[in-house]
PDB file of C-alpha atoms in Angstrom:
ATOM      1  CA  MET A   1      12.579   3.502  41.275  1.00  0.00           C
ATOM      2  CA  ARG A   2      12.370   2.508  37.606  1.00  0.00           C
ATOM      3  CA  GLU A   3      13.803  -0.932  38.286  1.00  0.00           C
ATOM      4  CA  TYR A   4      11.244  -1.629  41.017  1.00  0.00           C
ATOM      5  CA  PHE A   5       8.402  -0.416  38.824  1.00  0.00           C
ATOM      6  CA  TYR A   6       9.579  -2.572  35.922  1.00  0.00           C
ATOM      7  CA  ARG A   7       9.839  -5.605  38.233  1.00  0.00           C
ATOM      8  CA  TRP A   8       6.339  -4.951  39.562  1.00  0.00           C
ATOM      9  CA  LEU A   9       5.006  -4.533  36.029  1.00  0.00           C
ATOM     10  CA  SER A  10       6.655  -7.779  34.921  1.00  0.00           C
ATOM     11  CA  PHE A  11       5.285  -9.612  37.933  1.00  0.00           C
ATOM     12  CA  ALA A  12       1.767  -8.243  37.471  1.00  0.00           C
ATOM     13  CA  SER A  13       1.740  -9.020  33.757  1.00  0.00           C
ATOM     14  CA  LYS A  14       2.484 -12.679  34.501  1.00  0.00           C
ATOM     15  CA  PHE A  15      -0.994 -12.871  35.981  1.00  0.00           C
ATOM     16  CA  LEU A  16      -2.804 -10.226  33.950  1.00  0.00           C
ATOM     17  CA  GLY A  17      -1.188 -10.975  30.589  1.00  0.00           C
ATOM     18  CA  PRO A  18       0.783  -8.966  28.048  1.00  0.00           C
ATOM     19  CA  GLY A  19      -2.202  -6.721  27.384  1.00  0.00           C
ATOM     20  CA  PHE A  20      -1.754  -5.226  30.850  1.00  0.00           C
ATOM     21  CA  PHE A  21       1.932  -4.593  30.155  1.00  0.00           C
ATOM     22  CA  ARG A  22       1.053  -2.987  26.808  1.00  0.00           C
ATOM     23  CA  PHE A  23      -1.622  -0.770  28.389  1.00  0.00           C
ATOM     24  CA  ILE A  24       0.706   0.544  31.112  1.00  0.00           C
ATOM     25  CA  ALA A  25       3.566   1.079  28.635  1.00  0.00           C
ATOM     26  CA  ARG A  26       1.294   3.029  26.283  1.00  0.00           C
ATOM     27  CA  CYS A  27       0.086   5.208  29.166  1.00  0.00           C
ATOM     28  CA  ILE A  28       3.707   5.960  30.039  1.00  0.00           C
ATOM     29  CA  ALA A  29       4.469   6.787  26.397  1.00  0.00           C
ATOM     30  CA  GLY A  30       1.458   9.118  26.374  1.00  0.00           C
ATOM     31  CA  GLY A  31       2.838  10.814  29.457  1.00  0.00           C
ATOM     32  CA  TYR A  32       6.197  11.343  27.754  1.00  0.00           C
ATOM     33  CA  PHE A  33       4.385  12.734  24.713  1.00  0.00           C
ATOM     34  CA  VAL A  34       2.414  15.255  26.769  1.00  0.00           C
ATOM     35  CA  LEU A  35       4.877  16.092  29.541  1.00  0.00           C
ATOM     36  CA  LEU A  36       8.036  16.374  27.417  1.00  0.00           C
ATOM     37  CA  PRO A  37       7.066  18.788  24.635  1.00  0.00           C
ATOM     38  CA  LYS A  38      10.665  19.258  23.435  1.00  0.00           C
ATOM     39  CA  ARG A  39      10.906  15.581  22.504  1.00  0.00           C
ATOM     40  CA  THR A  40       7.550  15.784  20.799  1.00  0.00           C
ATOM     41  CA  ALA A  41       8.673  18.881  18.882  1.00  0.00           C
ATOM     42  CA  VAL A  42      11.845  17.146  17.681  1.00  0.00           C
ATOM     43  CA  SER A  43       9.777  14.234  16.437  1.00  0.00           C
ATOM     44  CA  MET A  44       7.344  16.586  14.696  1.00  0.00           C
ATOM     45  CA  HIS A  45      10.246  18.434  13.078  1.00  0.00           C
ATOM     46  CA  PHE A  46      11.581  15.138  11.744  1.00  0.00           C
ATOM     47  CA  TYR A  47       8.244  14.299  10.143  1.00  0.00           C
ATOM     48  CA  SER A  48       7.908  17.817   8.717  1.00  0.00           C
ATOM     49  CA  ALA A  49      11.276  17.322   6.990  1.00  0.00           C
ATOM     50  CA  LEU A  50      10.173  13.904   5.778  1.00  0.00           C
ATOM     51  CA  TRP A  51       6.781  15.074   4.449  1.00  0.00           C
ATOM     52  CA  PRO A  52       6.900  18.850   3.897  1.00  0.00           C
ATOM     53  CA  GLY A  53       3.754  20.845   3.322  1.00  0.00           C
ATOM     54  CA  ARG A  54       1.418  18.802   5.495  1.00  0.00           C
ATOM     55  CA  HIS A  55      -0.751  20.156   8.284  1.00  0.00           C
ATOM     56  CA  ARG A  56       0.660  20.418  11.814  1.00  0.00           C
ATOM     57  CA  ARG A  57      -1.878  17.861  13.049  1.00  0.00           C
ATOM     58  CA  PHE A  58      -0.410  15.310  10.640  1.00  0.00           C
ATOM     59  CA  TYR A  59       3.048  15.735  12.189  1.00  0.00           C
ATOM     60  CA  LEU A  60       1.545  15.559  15.668  1.00  0.00           C
ATOM     61  CA  ALA A  61      -0.237  12.298  14.763  1.00  0.00           C
ATOM     62  CA  CYS A  62       2.991  10.845  13.352  1.00  0.00           C
ATOM     63  CA  ALA A  63       4.862  11.765  16.532  1.00  0.00           C
ATOM     64  CA  TRP A  64       2.097  10.223  18.670  1.00  0.00           C
ATOM     65  CA  ARG A  65       2.287   6.995  16.670  1.00  0.00           C
ATOM     66  CA  GLN A  66       6.078   6.970  17.008  1.00  0.00           C
ATOM     67  CA  PHE A  67       5.857   7.291  20.796  1.00  0.00           C
ATOM     68  CA  GLN A  68       3.194   4.581  20.984  1.00  0.00           C
ATOM     69  CA  ASN A  69       4.983   2.184  18.615  1.00  0.00           C
ATOM     70  CA  PHE A  70       8.137   2.435  20.699  1.00  0.00           C
ATOM     71  CA  THR A  71       6.343   0.583  23.497  1.00  0.00           C
ATOM     72  CA  SER A  72       6.431  -2.593  21.393  1.00  0.00           C
ATOM     73  CA  VAL A  73      10.203  -2.729  21.977  1.00  0.00           C
ATOM     74  CA  PHE A  74       9.623  -3.043  25.714  1.00  0.00           C
ATOM     75  CA  LEU A  75       6.829  -5.576  25.291  1.00  0.00           C
ATOM     76  CA  ASP A  76       8.986  -7.722  22.991  1.00  0.00           C
ATOM     77  CA  ARG A  77      11.879  -7.573  25.460  1.00  0.00           C
ATOM     78  CA  HIS A  78       9.526  -8.516  28.294  1.00  0.00           C
ATOM     79  CA  LEU A  79       8.095 -11.468  26.356  1.00  0.00           C
ATOM     80  CA  LEU A  80      11.543 -12.769  25.429  1.00  0.00           C
ATOM     81  CA  GLN A  81      12.773 -12.518  29.015  1.00  0.00           C
ATOM     82  CA  HIS A  82       9.851 -14.635  30.158  1.00  0.00           C
ATOM     83  CA  GLY A  83      10.246 -17.337  27.527  1.00  0.00           C
ATOM     84  CA  LYS A  84       7.341 -16.267  25.352  1.00  0.00           C
ATOM     85  CA  THR A  85       7.389 -15.650  21.623  1.00  0.00           C
ATOM     86  CA  MET A  86       6.910 -12.392  19.784  1.00  0.00           C
ATOM     87  CA  THR A  87       4.565 -11.891  16.871  1.00  0.00           C
ATOM     88  CA  TYR A  88       5.562  -9.855  13.853  1.00  0.00           C
ATOM     89  CA  THR A  89       4.549  -9.207  10.288  1.00  0.00           C
ATOM     90  CA  PHE A  90       6.714  -8.999   7.218  1.00  0.00           C
ATOM     91  CA  GLU A  91       4.989  -7.233   4.352  1.00  0.00           C
ATOM     92  CA  GLY A  92       6.542  -7.224   0.904  1.00  0.00           C
ATOM     93  CA  ARG A  93       8.786 -10.209   1.485  1.00  0.00           C
ATOM     94  CA  GLN A  94       8.052 -11.503  -2.024  1.00  0.00           C
ATOM     95  CA  HIS A  95       9.509  -8.285  -3.498  1.00  0.00           C
ATOM     96  CA  LEU A  96      12.733  -8.830  -1.580  1.00  0.00           C
ATOM     97  CA  HIS A  97      12.990 -12.409  -2.848  1.00  0.00           C
ATOM     98  CA  GLN A  98      12.281 -11.294  -6.430  1.00  0.00           C
ATOM     99  CA  ALA A  99      15.010  -8.647  -6.241  1.00  0.00           C
ATOM    100  CA  LEU A 100      17.488 -11.177  -4.853  1.00  0.00           C
ATOM    101  CA  GLU A 101      16.660 -13.712  -7.557  1.00  0.00           C
ATOM    102  CA  ALA A 102      17.060 -11.049 -10.273  1.00  0.00           C
ATOM    103  CA  GLY A 103      20.381  -9.883  -8.808  1.00  0.00           C
ATOM    104  CA  GLN A 104      18.947  -6.435  -8.040  1.00  0.00           C
ATOM    105  CA  GLY A 105      18.158  -4.442  -4.951  1.00  0.00           C
ATOM    106  CA  GLY A 106      21.613  -4.174  -3.467  1.00  0.00           C
ATOM    107  CA  ARG A 107      24.002  -1.281  -3.545  1.00  0.00           C
ATOM    108  CA  ASP A 108      27.759  -1.612  -3.602  1.00  0.00           C
ATOM    109  CA  VAL A 109      29.312   0.162  -0.627  1.00  0.00           C
ATOM    110  CA  GLY A 110      31.844   1.718  -2.991  1.00  0.00           C
ATOM    111  CA  GLU A 111      29.049   3.701  -4.652  1.00  0.00           C
ATOM    112  CA  VAL A 112      28.095   5.607  -1.496  1.00  0.00           C
ATOM    113  CA  ASP A 113      28.663   9.336  -1.752  1.00  0.00           C
ATOM    114  CA  PRO A 114      31.356  10.216   0.798  1.00  0.00           C
ATOM    115  CA  GLN A 115      30.099  13.832   0.970  1.00  0.00           C
ATOM    116  CA  PRO A 116      28.152  14.115   4.267  1.00  0.00           C
ATOM    117  CA  LEU A 117      24.864  15.932   4.550  1.00  0.00           C
ATOM    118  CA  VAL A 118      25.570  19.459   5.735  1.00  0.00           C
ATOM    119  CA  LEU A 119      22.912  21.239   7.776  1.00  0.00           C
ATOM    120  CA  ARG A 120      22.728  24.897   8.648  1.00  0.00           C
ATOM    121  CA  GLU A 121      23.714  25.788  12.195  1.00  0.00           C
ATOM    122  CA  GLY A 122      20.899  25.033  14.613  1.00  0.00           C
ATOM    123  CA  GLU A 123      18.886  23.099  12.037  1.00  0.00           C
ATOM    124  CA  LEU A 124      17.427  19.809  13.172  1.00  0.00           C
ATOM    125  CA  LEU A 125      16.872  16.824  10.962  1.00  0.00           C
TER     126      LEU A 125
END
């Protein structure tokens, strides 16, 4: 079923453009967000660990954005399969070049702490 739907979506977007593909993919992502609350809760828990002390609506908004941003992976794959180019942005590139020129910004693999992060039983990260 998924394969046929994806083929139909690819075919239709040839005529209606990538905006159509993006719209349908975002609707599907919204459905996953609403209809699969366990996945949404895991995402919210991740953001609560990343930014503790924020309001629940903040974590919900971050999870929503994560679900919606994931659709760009499918759009990029679709565009590449049909010989089109992807657009992207690279912010802060000058900082990367400055760090490389100054010999900074890298970390020797030998310096990595071999002690793994230990979580309490049942705790999600």
